[in-house]
Short mmCIF file of C-alpha atoms and ligand atoms in Angstrom, two decimals:
data_model
loop_
_atom_site.label_atom_id
_atom_site.label_comp_id
_atom_site.label_asym_id
_atom_site.label_seq_id
_atom_site.Cartn_x
_atom_site.Cartn_y
_atom_site.Cartn_z
CA MET A 693 68.49 133.93 94.68
CA ILE A 694 69.49 135.19 90.69
CA LYS A 695 71.61 132.53 89.90
CA LYS A 696 75.01 133.41 87.95
CA LYS A 697 74.89 131.26 84.61
CA LEU A 698 77.82 128.66 84.29
CA ALA A 699 79.02 127.42 80.81
CA ILE A 700 80.68 124.36 80.97
CA VAL A 701 82.20 123.55 77.33
CA GLY A 702 83.12 119.11 77.33
CA ASN A 703 81.62 116.58 78.76
CA GLY A 704 84.31 114.22 80.18
CA MET A 705 86.39 112.62 83.23
CA GLY A 706 87.11 116.16 84.41
CA THR A 707 83.06 117.55 83.67
CA CYS A 708 82.58 114.31 85.66
CA ARG A 709 83.78 115.00 89.39
CA LEU A 710 83.97 118.60 88.54
CA LEU A 711 79.79 117.95 87.74
CA ASP A 712 79.54 115.85 91.59
CA GLU A 713 81.40 118.37 93.72
CA LEU A 714 79.63 121.35 92.57
CA VAL A 715 76.54 119.60 94.00
CA LEU A 716 77.91 118.49 97.15
CA ARG A 717 79.03 122.21 97.53
CA GLU A 718 75.05 123.39 96.10
CA GLY A 719 76.52 124.47 93.59
CA THR A 720 72.94 123.91 91.55
CA ARG A 721 71.31 126.53 93.86
CA ARG A 722 73.86 129.83 92.77
CA TYR A 723 74.19 128.34 88.78
CA GLU A 724 72.02 127.24 86.27
CA ILE A 725 75.03 124.82 84.75
CA THR A 726 74.70 124.34 80.85
CA VAL A 727 77.49 120.92 80.05
CA PHE A 728 77.91 121.25 76.02
CA GLY A 729 80.06 118.17 74.77
CA GLU A 730 80.45 117.07 71.99
CA GLU A 731 80.40 113.31 71.88
CA ARG A 732 76.88 111.62 72.20
CA GLY A 733 75.05 110.81 75.33
CA GLY A 734 76.01 111.38 79.39
CA ALA A 735 79.97 111.21 80.88
CA TYR A 736 81.64 107.96 81.33
CA ASN A 737 84.56 106.54 82.52
CA ARG A 738 87.08 106.53 79.79
CA ILE A 739 89.99 104.66 81.53
CA LEU A 740 87.22 101.52 80.86
CA LEU A 741 87.53 102.06 77.09
CA SER A 742 89.63 98.63 77.22
CA ARG A 743 86.23 96.66 78.71
CA VAL A 744 83.91 98.13 75.46
CA LEU A 745 86.98 97.56 72.87
CA GLY A 746 86.44 94.05 74.10
CA GLY A 747 83.20 93.83 73.94
CA ASP A 748 80.96 94.96 76.73
CA SER A 749 78.27 97.70 75.72
CA PRO A 750 79.13 101.15 75.76
CA ASP A 751 76.07 101.84 78.50
CA SER A 752 78.44 99.30 80.94
CA ILE A 753 80.78 102.37 81.59
CA VAL A 754 78.59 105.30 81.71
CA THR A 755 78.97 107.64 85.14
CA LYS A 756 76.26 110.09 84.39
CA THR A 757 73.44 109.09 82.45
CA PRO A 758 70.90 111.88 80.33
CA GLU A 759 68.48 111.67 83.87
CA TRP A 760 71.37 112.13 86.49
CA TYR A 761 71.14 115.50 85.13
CA ASP A 762 68.09 116.45 84.55
CA ARG A 763 67.32 115.10 88.23
CA HIS A 764 69.73 118.02 89.29
CA GLY A 765 68.70 120.89 87.23
CA ILE A 766 71.86 120.47 84.51
CA ARG A 767 72.13 121.11 81.27
CA LEU A 768 73.23 119.10 79.45
CA ILE A 769 73.97 119.58 75.31
CA HIS A 770 75.04 116.92 74.00
CA THR A 771 76.44 115.80 69.66
CA ALA A 772 77.01 120.56 70.20
CA LYS A 773 80.61 120.96 69.74
CA VAL A 774 82.49 124.36 71.04
CA THR A 775 83.52 126.19 68.28
CA ARG A 776 84.30 129.40 70.65
CA LEU A 777 83.72 131.96 73.32
CA ASP A 778 83.01 135.32 72.35
CA THR A 779 84.56 136.96 75.86
CA VAL A 780 83.12 140.24 75.31
CA ARG A 781 79.59 139.26 74.80
CA LYS A 782 80.08 136.61 77.70
CA SER A 783 78.82 134.02 75.22
CA VAL A 784 79.70 130.55 74.29
CA LEU A 785 79.21 130.12 70.30
CA THR A 786 78.55 125.62 68.95
CA GLU A 787 79.72 124.63 65.43
CA ASP A 788 75.09 124.52 64.30
CA GLY A 789 75.06 128.11 64.92
CA GLN A 790 73.77 128.27 68.85
CA SER A 791 74.42 130.95 70.85
CA ARG A 792 74.66 131.16 74.54
CA ARG A 793 74.87 133.30 77.25
CA TYR A 794 77.44 132.67 80.22
CA ASP A 795 78.99 134.01 83.86
CA VAL A 796 81.73 132.07 84.58
CA VAL A 797 82.85 129.67 81.73
CA VAL A 798 84.68 126.17 81.86
CA LEU A 799 86.80 124.70 80.40
CA ALA A 800 87.52 121.32 80.00
CA THR A 801 88.26 119.59 76.42
CA GLY A 802 91.12 117.25 77.74
CA SER A 803 93.04 115.81 75.08
CA GLN A 804 92.91 114.69 71.28
CA PRO A 805 96.03 111.83 70.20
CA LEU A 806 98.42 112.39 67.74
CA ALA A 807 98.32 111.56 64.34
CA PRO A 808 102.10 111.41 63.08
CA PRO A 809 102.33 113.02 60.02
CA ILE A 810 103.27 109.38 58.31
CA ASP A 811 102.89 108.18 54.08
CA GLY A 812 99.93 106.72 53.41
CA MET A 813 98.12 108.09 56.84
CA PHE A 814 95.08 109.65 55.48
CA GLY A 815 93.15 108.75 52.72
CA SER A 816 91.69 111.05 50.00
CA ASP A 817 89.23 113.00 51.88
CA GLY A 818 91.91 114.03 55.03
CA ASP A 819 89.96 111.63 57.44
CA LEU A 820 92.31 108.79 58.73
CA ARG A 821 92.21 105.80 56.01
CA SER A 822 90.15 103.44 56.83
CA GLY A 823 91.06 100.50 58.94
CA VAL A 824 93.55 103.07 61.33
CA PHE A 825 92.15 103.91 64.65
CA VAL A 826 92.36 106.51 67.06
CA TYR A 827 91.59 105.28 70.95
CA ARG A 828 89.99 108.00 73.06
CA THR A 829 86.01 107.34 72.50
CA ILE A 830 83.36 105.12 73.06
CA ALA A 831 82.78 105.87 69.29
CA ASP A 832 86.88 104.62 68.76
CA CYS A 833 86.09 101.59 70.12
CA LEU A 834 82.95 101.22 67.94
CA ARG A 835 84.94 101.40 65.14
CA MET A 836 88.24 99.64 66.35
CA ARG A 837 85.69 96.30 67.05
CA GLU A 838 82.94 96.01 63.44
CA ARG A 839 87.11 95.60 62.05
CA ALA A 840 88.77 93.45 64.90
CA ARG A 841 88.55 89.87 63.12
CA PRO A 842 90.16 87.18 64.50
CA ARG A 843 93.13 85.81 62.80
CA GLU A 844 93.79 89.50 61.41
CA GLY A 845 96.67 91.07 61.70
CA ALA A 846 96.58 94.71 64.17
CA VAL A 847 99.82 97.01 64.50
CA VAL A 848 99.61 98.56 66.82
CA ILE A 849 102.43 101.87 66.78
CA GLY A 850 103.06 103.44 70.12
CA GLY A 851 104.50 100.84 73.00
CA GLY A 852 102.85 103.00 75.63
CA LEU A 853 100.11 102.46 78.14
CA LEU A 854 97.93 103.28 76.07
CA GLY A 855 98.61 101.52 73.53
CA LEU A 856 100.14 97.58 75.44
CA GLU A 857 96.39 98.24 76.91
CA ALA A 858 94.78 98.61 73.17
CA ALA A 859 97.38 94.95 72.07
CA LYS A 860 96.63 93.23 74.43
CA VAL A 861 92.35 93.73 73.75
CA LEU A 862 93.02 93.25 70.25
CA ALA A 863 95.15 90.55 71.27
CA ASP A 864 92.38 88.78 73.41
CA ARG A 865 90.04 89.27 70.77
CA GLY A 866 92.72 86.55 68.52
CA LEU A 867 93.94 88.63 66.12
CA HIS A 868 97.28 89.11 65.39
CA VAL A 869 99.29 91.22 66.83
CA THR A 870 102.36 93.03 66.88
CA VAL A 871 103.32 96.40 68.71
CA VAL A 872 105.80 98.82 67.49
CA GLN A 873 107.52 101.53 69.63
CA VAL A 874 110.37 103.87 68.21
CA ALA A 875 111.96 104.00 71.74
CA ALA A 876 114.69 101.24 72.02
CA THR A 877 111.78 100.43 74.84
CA LEU A 878 108.39 99.78 76.48
CA MET A 879 106.83 102.16 78.60
CA ASN A 880 109.84 104.35 78.29
CA THR A 881 108.17 107.54 79.98
CA GLN A 882 107.71 105.34 82.94
CA LEU A 883 109.72 102.47 83.12
CA ASP A 884 113.56 102.87 82.76
CA ALA A 885 115.85 100.37 80.45
CA LEU A 886 115.57 97.01 82.24
CA GLY A 887 112.14 97.61 83.31
CA GLY A 888 110.71 98.17 79.79
CA GLU A 889 112.97 95.16 78.56
CA MET A 890 111.38 92.62 81.27
CA LEU A 891 107.78 94.42 80.48
CA ALA A 892 108.71 93.35 76.85
CA ARG A 893 109.08 89.57 77.98
CA GLN A 894 105.90 90.21 80.13
CA ILE A 895 104.00 91.66 77.23
CA ALA A 896 105.51 88.85 74.24
CA HIS A 897 104.20 85.62 76.67
CA HIS A 898 100.60 87.62 75.79
CA GLY A 899 101.36 86.50 72.43
CA ILE A 900 102.12 90.03 71.72
CA PHE A 901 105.41 90.72 69.12
CA VAL A 902 107.36 93.41 69.72
CA ARG A 903 109.12 95.90 67.69
CA THR A 904 111.56 98.00 69.70
CA GLY A 905 113.99 101.37 68.04
CA LYS A 906 112.15 100.48 64.94
CA THR A 907 109.67 103.27 63.00
CA VAL A 908 106.67 103.11 60.68
CA GLU A 909 107.53 104.72 57.74
CA GLY A 910 104.50 104.34 55.69
CA LEU A 911 100.93 101.91 55.29
CA TYR A 912 100.46 100.25 52.53
CA GLY A 913 96.54 99.36 50.95
CA ASP A 914 94.70 98.44 48.06
CA GLU A 915 94.92 101.63 46.24
CA ALA A 916 90.81 101.45 45.12
CA ASN A 917 89.16 101.29 48.18
CA GLU A 918 92.15 102.80 49.94
CA ARG A 919 91.88 100.05 53.64
CA VAL A 920 95.06 99.24 54.18
CA SER A 921 96.52 96.14 53.58
CA GLY A 922 100.20 97.07 56.23
CA VAL A 923 102.83 98.66 57.10
CA PHE A 924 106.32 99.27 56.11
CA LEU A 925 109.50 100.21 58.45
CA ASP A 926 112.39 101.89 58.38
CA ASP A 927 114.24 98.82 58.97
CA GLY A 928 112.59 97.35 55.30
CA ALA A 929 111.09 95.70 57.05
CA THR A 930 106.74 95.57 55.90
CA LEU A 931 103.87 94.05 59.01
CA PRO A 932 101.00 93.16 56.82
CA ALA A 933 98.44 95.02 59.13
CA ASP A 934 94.06 94.23 58.09
CA MET A 935 93.60 97.56 61.35
CA VAL A 936 96.39 100.06 62.53
CA VAL A 937 95.68 101.51 65.96
CA LEU A 938 97.73 104.50 66.50
CA ALA A 939 98.64 104.66 70.07
CA CYS A 940 101.64 107.39 69.55
CA GLY A 941 100.38 110.01 72.58
CA VAL A 942 97.75 113.09 73.50
CA ARG A 943 98.11 116.73 73.15
CA PRO A 944 95.80 118.78 75.17
CA ARG A 945 93.02 120.20 72.93
CA VAL A 946 92.98 123.97 72.98
CA GLU A 947 91.35 125.15 69.44
CA VAL A 948 88.36 126.54 71.53
CA ALA A 949 90.86 128.51 73.58
CA LYS A 950 93.00 129.70 70.39
CA ALA A 951 90.16 131.27 68.35
CA SER A 952 89.46 133.05 71.86
CA GLY A 953 91.70 135.09 72.29
CA LEU A 954 93.10 132.36 75.52
CA PRO A 955 96.43 132.44 76.26
CA VAL A 956 97.85 129.14 75.10
CA ASN A 957 101.14 127.62 75.74
CA LYS A 958 101.62 123.64 75.26
CA GLY A 959 97.49 124.00 77.19
CA VAL A 960 95.59 126.24 78.26
CA VAL A 961 97.23 128.09 81.19
CA VAL A 962 95.58 128.84 84.03
CA ASN A 963 97.35 129.85 88.05
CA ASP A 964 96.44 127.68 90.79
CA THR A 965 92.96 128.56 91.39
CA LEU A 966 92.32 127.43 87.42
CA ALA A 967 92.02 130.37 86.15
CA THR A 968 92.61 132.02 83.37
CA GLU A 969 94.07 135.40 82.08
CA VAL A 970 91.03 136.15 81.21
CA PRO A 971 87.86 137.06 84.00
CA GLY A 972 85.22 134.39 84.28
CA VAL A 973 86.82 132.07 82.56
CA TYR A 974 88.08 128.89 84.17
CA ALA A 975 90.21 125.57 82.40
CA PHE A 976 91.19 122.28 83.93
CA GLY A 977 91.83 118.93 82.72
CA GLU A 978 93.95 117.49 80.59
CA CYS A 979 93.61 120.97 78.10
CA ALA A 980 94.75 123.36 80.91
CA GLU A 981 98.48 123.89 81.27
CA HIS A 982 99.49 124.79 85.17
CA ASP A 983 103.10 126.06 85.85
CA GLY A 984 104.21 125.07 83.26
CA LYS A 985 102.60 121.29 82.77
CA THR A 986 100.02 119.35 82.12
CA TYR A 987 99.20 115.84 82.94
CA GLY A 988 97.68 112.47 81.53
CA VAL A 989 96.67 110.73 83.93
CA VAL A 990 92.81 111.37 85.65
CA ALA A 991 94.22 111.89 90.01
CA PRO A 992 95.49 116.08 88.94
CA VAL A 993 92.05 115.79 87.05
CA TRP A 994 90.35 115.27 90.09
CA GLU A 995 92.42 117.13 92.15
CA GLN A 996 92.03 119.96 89.97
CA ALA A 997 88.39 119.38 90.47
CA THR A 998 88.00 119.17 93.35
CA VAL A 999 89.54 122.97 93.61
CA LEU A 1000 87.87 124.61 90.96
CA ALA A 1001 84.15 123.41 92.62
CA GLU A 1002 85.56 125.08 96.03
CA VAL A 1003 86.58 128.73 94.29
CA LEU A 1004 83.48 128.98 92.45
CA THR A 1005 81.12 127.99 94.77
CA GLY A 1006 82.74 129.94 97.37
CA LYS A 1007 82.46 127.49 99.88
CA GLN A 1008 87.20 127.60 100.41
CA ARG A 1009 88.07 131.05 98.62
CA GLN A 1010 91.04 129.92 99.61
CA ALA A 1011 91.20 126.33 98.05
CA ARG A 1012 94.64 126.20 95.70
CA TYR A 1013 96.45 123.96 93.06
CA ARG A 1014 99.37 123.85 93.55
CA GLY A 1015 100.74 120.33 90.79
CA SER A 1016 100.27 116.83 91.73
CA LYS A 1017 102.83 113.60 92.07
CA LEU A 1018 102.48 111.52 88.91
CA TYR A 1019 101.55 107.88 89.92
CA THR A 1020 101.10 105.34 87.14
CA ARG A 1021 100.29 102.52 86.70
CA LEU A 1022 99.42 99.59 83.99
CA LYS A 1023 95.81 97.98 83.83
CA VAL A 1024 96.90 94.74 81.51
CA ALA A 1025 95.37 92.07 82.96
CA GLY A 1026 98.45 89.50 83.48
CA VAL A 1027 100.52 91.83 83.68
CA ASP A 1028 101.47 94.32 86.53
CA VAL A 1029 103.75 97.68 85.86
CA ALA A 1030 103.84 100.27 88.76
CA SER A 1031 105.75 103.81 88.35
CA MET A 1032 105.86 106.59 90.03
CA GLY A 1033 108.32 109.83 90.51
CA SER A 1034 111.68 109.79 88.70
CA LEU A 1035 113.34 107.04 86.26
CA GLU A 1036 116.80 108.10 87.33
CA PRO A 1037 119.62 108.91 89.68
CA GLU A 1038 119.43 112.74 89.35
CA LEU A 1039 122.33 113.31 92.99
CA ASP A 1040 125.45 111.41 93.35
CA SER A 1041 124.02 111.07 96.86
CA ASP A 1042 120.59 109.59 95.37
CA GLN A 1043 120.14 106.06 96.36
CA VAL A 1044 119.40 103.37 94.17
CA VAL A 1045 117.29 100.01 95.16
CA GLN A 1046 116.91 97.47 92.65
CA VAL A 1047 115.37 93.98 93.07
CA ILE A 1048 116.08 92.20 89.37
CA GLU A 1049 114.37 88.16 89.48
CA GLU A 1050 115.60 87.49 85.87
CA ARG A 1051 113.75 84.45 86.31
CA ARG A 1052 110.05 85.42 86.65
CA ASN A 1053 110.73 89.48 84.57
CA ALA A 1054 110.42 90.69 87.86
CA TYR A 1055 111.89 94.12 88.80
CA ARG A 1056 111.44 96.65 90.71
CA LYS A 1057 113.34 99.74 91.61
CA LEU A 1058 113.59 102.90 93.95
CA ILE A 1059 115.24 106.08 93.94
CA ILE A 1060 115.88 107.97 97.11
CA ARG A 1061 117.26 111.41 98.25
CA ASP A 1062 118.10 112.18 101.73
CA GLY A 1063 115.69 109.37 103.54
CA ARG A 1064 112.54 109.95 101.32
CA LEU A 1065 111.23 107.87 98.12
CA MET A 1066 112.35 109.82 94.37
CA GLY A 1067 110.62 107.23 92.54
CA ALA A 1068 110.17 103.83 92.45
CA MET A 1069 108.55 101.46 89.24
CA LEU A 1070 107.66 97.34 90.24
CA VAL A 1071 107.69 95.51 86.77
CA GLY A 1072 105.88 92.27 87.38
CA ASN A 1073 105.36 92.37 91.39
CA THR A 1074 103.64 95.35 92.71
CA ALA A 1075 102.54 94.17 95.66
CA ALA A 1076 104.42 97.31 96.86
CA THR A 1077 102.65 99.71 94.97
CA ALA A 1078 100.26 101.38 97.78
CA THR A 1079 103.15 101.83 100.80
CA LEU A 1080 104.96 103.14 98.03
CA VAL A 1081 102.81 105.97 96.92
CA GLN A 1082 101.48 107.02 99.98
CA MET A 1083 104.75 107.19 101.02
CA PHE A 1084 105.76 109.41 97.68
CA ASP A 1085 103.24 110.96 97.66
CA ARG A 1086 103.31 112.39 101.48
CA GLY A 1087 107.48 112.51 101.32
CA ASP A 1088 106.89 110.54 104.70
CA PRO A 1089 110.44 109.11 105.20
CA MET A 1090 111.91 105.49 104.22
CA PRO A 1091 112.77 102.87 106.29
CA GLU A 1092 116.18 102.44 107.49
CA GLU A 1093 116.30 99.13 105.50
CA PRO A 1094 114.20 99.75 101.77
CA LEU A 1095 114.53 96.36 100.94
CA ASP A 1096 111.46 95.76 103.16
CA ILE A 1097 109.66 97.34 101.76
CA LEU A 1098 110.00 95.17 98.52
CA CYS A 1099 110.14 91.51 99.94
CA SER A 1100 106.87 92.47 101.61
CA LYS A 1101 107.53 93.41 105.23
CA PRO A 1102 105.51 95.24 106.83
CA PRO A 1103 106.45 98.94 106.18
CA SER A 1104 107.37 100.99 109.76
CA SER A 1105 104.78 103.38 109.22
CA ASP A 1106 100.72 102.59 109.44
CA PRO A 1107 99.56 100.36 107.57
CA ALA A 1108 96.08 102.32 107.29
CA GLU A 1109 97.13 105.04 106.38
CA CYS A 1110 98.10 103.11 102.67
CA VAL A 1111 96.78 104.33 99.91
CA VAL A 1112 94.43 101.44 98.60
CA CYS A 1113 92.35 103.37 95.35
CA THR A 1114 95.42 106.29 94.29
CA CYS A 1115 93.00 107.30 91.40
CA ASN A 1116 91.52 109.00 94.03
CA LYS A 1117 93.87 108.60 96.87
CA VAL A 1118 91.69 106.91 99.26
CA THR A 1119 93.46 105.11 102.47
CA ALA A 1120 92.89 101.96 104.15
CA ALA A 1121 91.38 104.52 107.21
CA ALA A 1122 89.16 105.78 105.22
CA LEU A 1123 88.04 103.05 103.78
CA ARG A 1124 87.77 101.20 107.47
CA GLN A 1125 85.76 104.41 108.90
CA ALA A 1126 82.89 103.96 105.62
CA ILE A 1127 82.63 100.15 106.11
CA ALA A 1128 82.85 100.89 109.64
CA ALA A 1129 79.99 103.36 109.15
CA GLY A 1130 77.55 101.30 107.05
CA ALA A 1131 79.37 100.61 104.33
CA SER A 1132 78.65 96.58 103.52
CA SER A 1133 79.77 96.21 99.41
CA VAL A 1134 82.28 97.23 96.34
CA ASP A 1135 79.32 99.48 95.86
CA ALA A 1136 78.25 101.76 98.37
CA LEU A 1137 82.26 101.28 99.21
CA SER A 1138 82.45 103.46 96.24
CA VAL A 1139 80.24 106.09 96.40
CA ALA A 1140 81.09 106.74 100.32
CA THR A 1141 84.25 107.31 98.90
CA LYS A 1142 84.86 107.51 95.30
CA ALA A 1143 87.70 104.57 96.12
CA GLY A 1144 86.94 102.61 92.81
CA THR A 1145 85.83 104.92 90.47
CA GLY A 1146 88.67 105.36 88.24
CA CYS A 1147 90.77 102.70 87.01
CA GLY A 1148 89.08 99.90 89.17
CA SER A 1149 92.26 97.65 89.26
CA CYS A 1150 91.63 98.57 93.80
CA LYS A 1151 87.95 96.55 92.95
CA GLY A 1152 89.68 93.12 94.61
CA GLU A 1153 91.36 94.86 97.63
CA LEU A 1154 87.83 96.85 98.39
CA ALA A 1155 86.15 93.08 98.30
CA GLN A 1156 88.49 92.33 100.05
CA LEU A 1157 88.65 94.56 103.14
CA VAL A 1158 84.37 94.41 103.16
CA THR A 1159 84.69 90.56 103.60
CA LEU A 1160 87.14 91.15 106.34
CA TYR A 1161 85.33 94.30 108.12
CA ALA A 1162 81.74 94.58 107.50
CA LYS A 1163 80.24 92.84 109.69
CA LYS A 1164 82.45 92.81 112.53
CA THR A 1165 80.84 95.56 115.27
CA GLU A 1166 84.25 94.81 117.83
CA PRO A 1167 87.24 97.88 117.04
CA LEU A 1168 88.61 96.87 114.43
CA PRO A 1169 92.53 95.52 114.02
CA LEU A 1170 94.82 98.53 111.84
CA ALA A 1171 96.88 95.64 108.96
CA VAL A 1172 94.91 95.67 106.30
CA ALA A 1173 95.72 93.10 103.51
CA ASN A 1174 96.65 94.33 100.55
C1 LIG B 266 91.92 104.66 76.49
C2 LIG B 266 92.14 104.99 77.18
C3 LIG B 266 92.90 104.50 79.30
C4 LIG B 266 93.12 106.02 79.63
N1 LIG B 266 93.40 105.70 80.88
C5 LIG B 266 93.68 105.61 81.68
C6 LIG B 266 94.05 105.00 83.49
O1 LIG B 266 94.33 103.87 83.33
N2 LIG B 266 94.80 105.66 84.24
C7 LIG B 266 94.65 107.24 84.89
O2 LIG B 266 94.96 108.26 85.08
N3 LIG B 266 94.48 107.93 82.84
C8 LIG B 266 94.12 107.23 82.10
N4 LIG B 266 93.60 108.02 80.97
C9 LIG B 266 93.44 109.49 81.19
C10 LIG B 266 92.00 109.06 81.08
O3 LIG B 266 90.97 109.39 80.61
C11 LIG B 266 92.30 110.69 81.26
O4 LIG B 266 92.88 112.01 82.78
C12 LIG B 266 90.96 111.94 81.18
O5 LIG B 266 89.75 111.59 80.71
C13 LIG B 266 90.91 113.10 81.07
O6 LIG B 266 89.60 114.19 81.85
P1 LIG B 266 89.15 115.79 81.00
O7 LIG B 266 87.90 115.95 81.26
O8 LIG B 266 90.34 115.95 80.87
O9 LIG B 266 89.21 115.38 79.22
P2 LIG B 266 88.77 114.04 78.61
O10 LIG B 266 87.88 113.27 79.13
O11 LIG B 266 89.54 113.57 77.27
O12 LIG B 266 87.31 114.68 78.38
C14 LIG B 266 87.31 115.75 76.95
C15 LIG B 266 85.59 115.92 76.97
O13 LIG B 266 85.45 117.14 75.84
C16 LIG B 266 85.01 117.07 74.46
N5 LIG B 266 85.23 117.93 74.22
C17 LIG B 266 86.30 118.31 73.46
N6 LIG B 266 85.68 119.25 72.71
C18 LIG B 266 85.35 119.73 73.00
C19 LIG B 266 84.58 121.71 71.81
N7 LIG B 266 85.05 122.19 71.19
N8 LIG B 266 83.36 120.46 72.33
C20 LIG B 266 82.56 120.10 73.41
N9 LIG B 266 82.57 119.35 73.66
C21 LIG B 266 84.59 119.01 73.75
C22 LIG B 266 85.39 115.24 74.04
O14 LIG B 266 85.64 115.47 73.28
C23 LIG B 266 85.73 115.48 75.74
O15 LIG B 266 84.18 113.78 75.58
C24 LIG B 266 92.96 107.64 79.55
C25 LIG B 266 92.60 107.84 78.83
C26 LIG B 266 92.22 106.45 77.97
C27 LIG B 266 91.77 107.16 75.89
#
């Protein structure tokens, strides 16, 4: 069979999963695959960047080495930025003047950090001023590491997931860190005001200063070498800072799609098969817009990758992507936060259940409509997360007494069906099946089920399951600790 040429633009987390799914479905027999990646080397787990910022080797988060691509006959062209597709001649054009033919092309260009137009943000060369950083790639982390010195000041602009994560790592490296957040509370897209307030108290316990409801109006610094030395706030205050980290959100990277004449809205517009309007051109991941929505976490990107692999290999022609339910978890050591769905009731009939533990700065809230979970947030005590994610994801009925879930009583539904790895939606039952089939370590369990390959926050639970069940030969009991 003559192979078709499949080109993939971008070599991030989405592409990494798409390649796995294609290999699994023998896609390399049907396609000659070429991956273009702007970053150096093989794909890596972007979610674990905080480790690199904290001092770990970049290699420790690499998920595909160059040998992996070779072994599967996939051509990786790294450090190559694609400028546009010629959709008439069907070729991919790169910044360094290369042109390669395709039959099918997939855009997986991800997102880019937003750099708000703040006075003094850019140097005379038009790039970010020296000492100002974004937090998206290994290269960003290595640059930040080089600049971060104990006892120096850092200002993080943005009090969302990424801002808090960066702030904690820099504080752990001994810097004096202040988070400046324009909204009235932290993580305001995932938590209500009380949740954000409780979170701010917990963050403060880690030695990080928090200024909410404040805007950074300008950056100041040494005129001679342009290096930043502080920020001005809108209330007239100044904060000295040897480094400033921008964590003000992301936007889909659509420049290749735009230059190629593809329909673009917030993201590259795709249908349920992840196809764009132009035949043979697909897009998925954070750069794609499906049903008016773009995503900024990995679970939907991986769900899209599976559907796209089915569509491209023709293994399941009916495969369709219908959107994802969102779940987020802050992975800052010692600060437990999980959130899903609505933050507030929307109908008069919606039921709200709240547990507030003032002295422990712990807060839990459920929003229930017609006996189903519409939203949940957990700050300071996330023990019920697995059960809630399962109920939210599948629309399972809530127990008569919802407080039972928050108070860690066994849920009425089967605990084996609880989702342990939320990035990959792997249940306790699936994990136990894999253990029974011979997976006797956390790594083996990850290979068999993909659990633990996302944010990794479930690895403790995986280890617990392995310890509990790995050597047992008798039938496994149903209850699972989580
Ligand atoms: C610090 C950090 C922490 C995160 N933590 C979490 C978390 O805890 N949980 C969670 O679910 N998600 C988290 N995320 C989000 C998660 O990383 C993304 O959802 C995921 O990486 C999206 O995958 P993607 O393939 O769409 O984009 P990306 O992984 O960004 O990959 C896109 C790739 O395309 C390349 N590219 C772009 N344009 C071109 C071009 N023109 N030519 C060639 N290559 C190009 C980019 O350089 C990049 O390598 C985090 C992100 C960051 C930055």
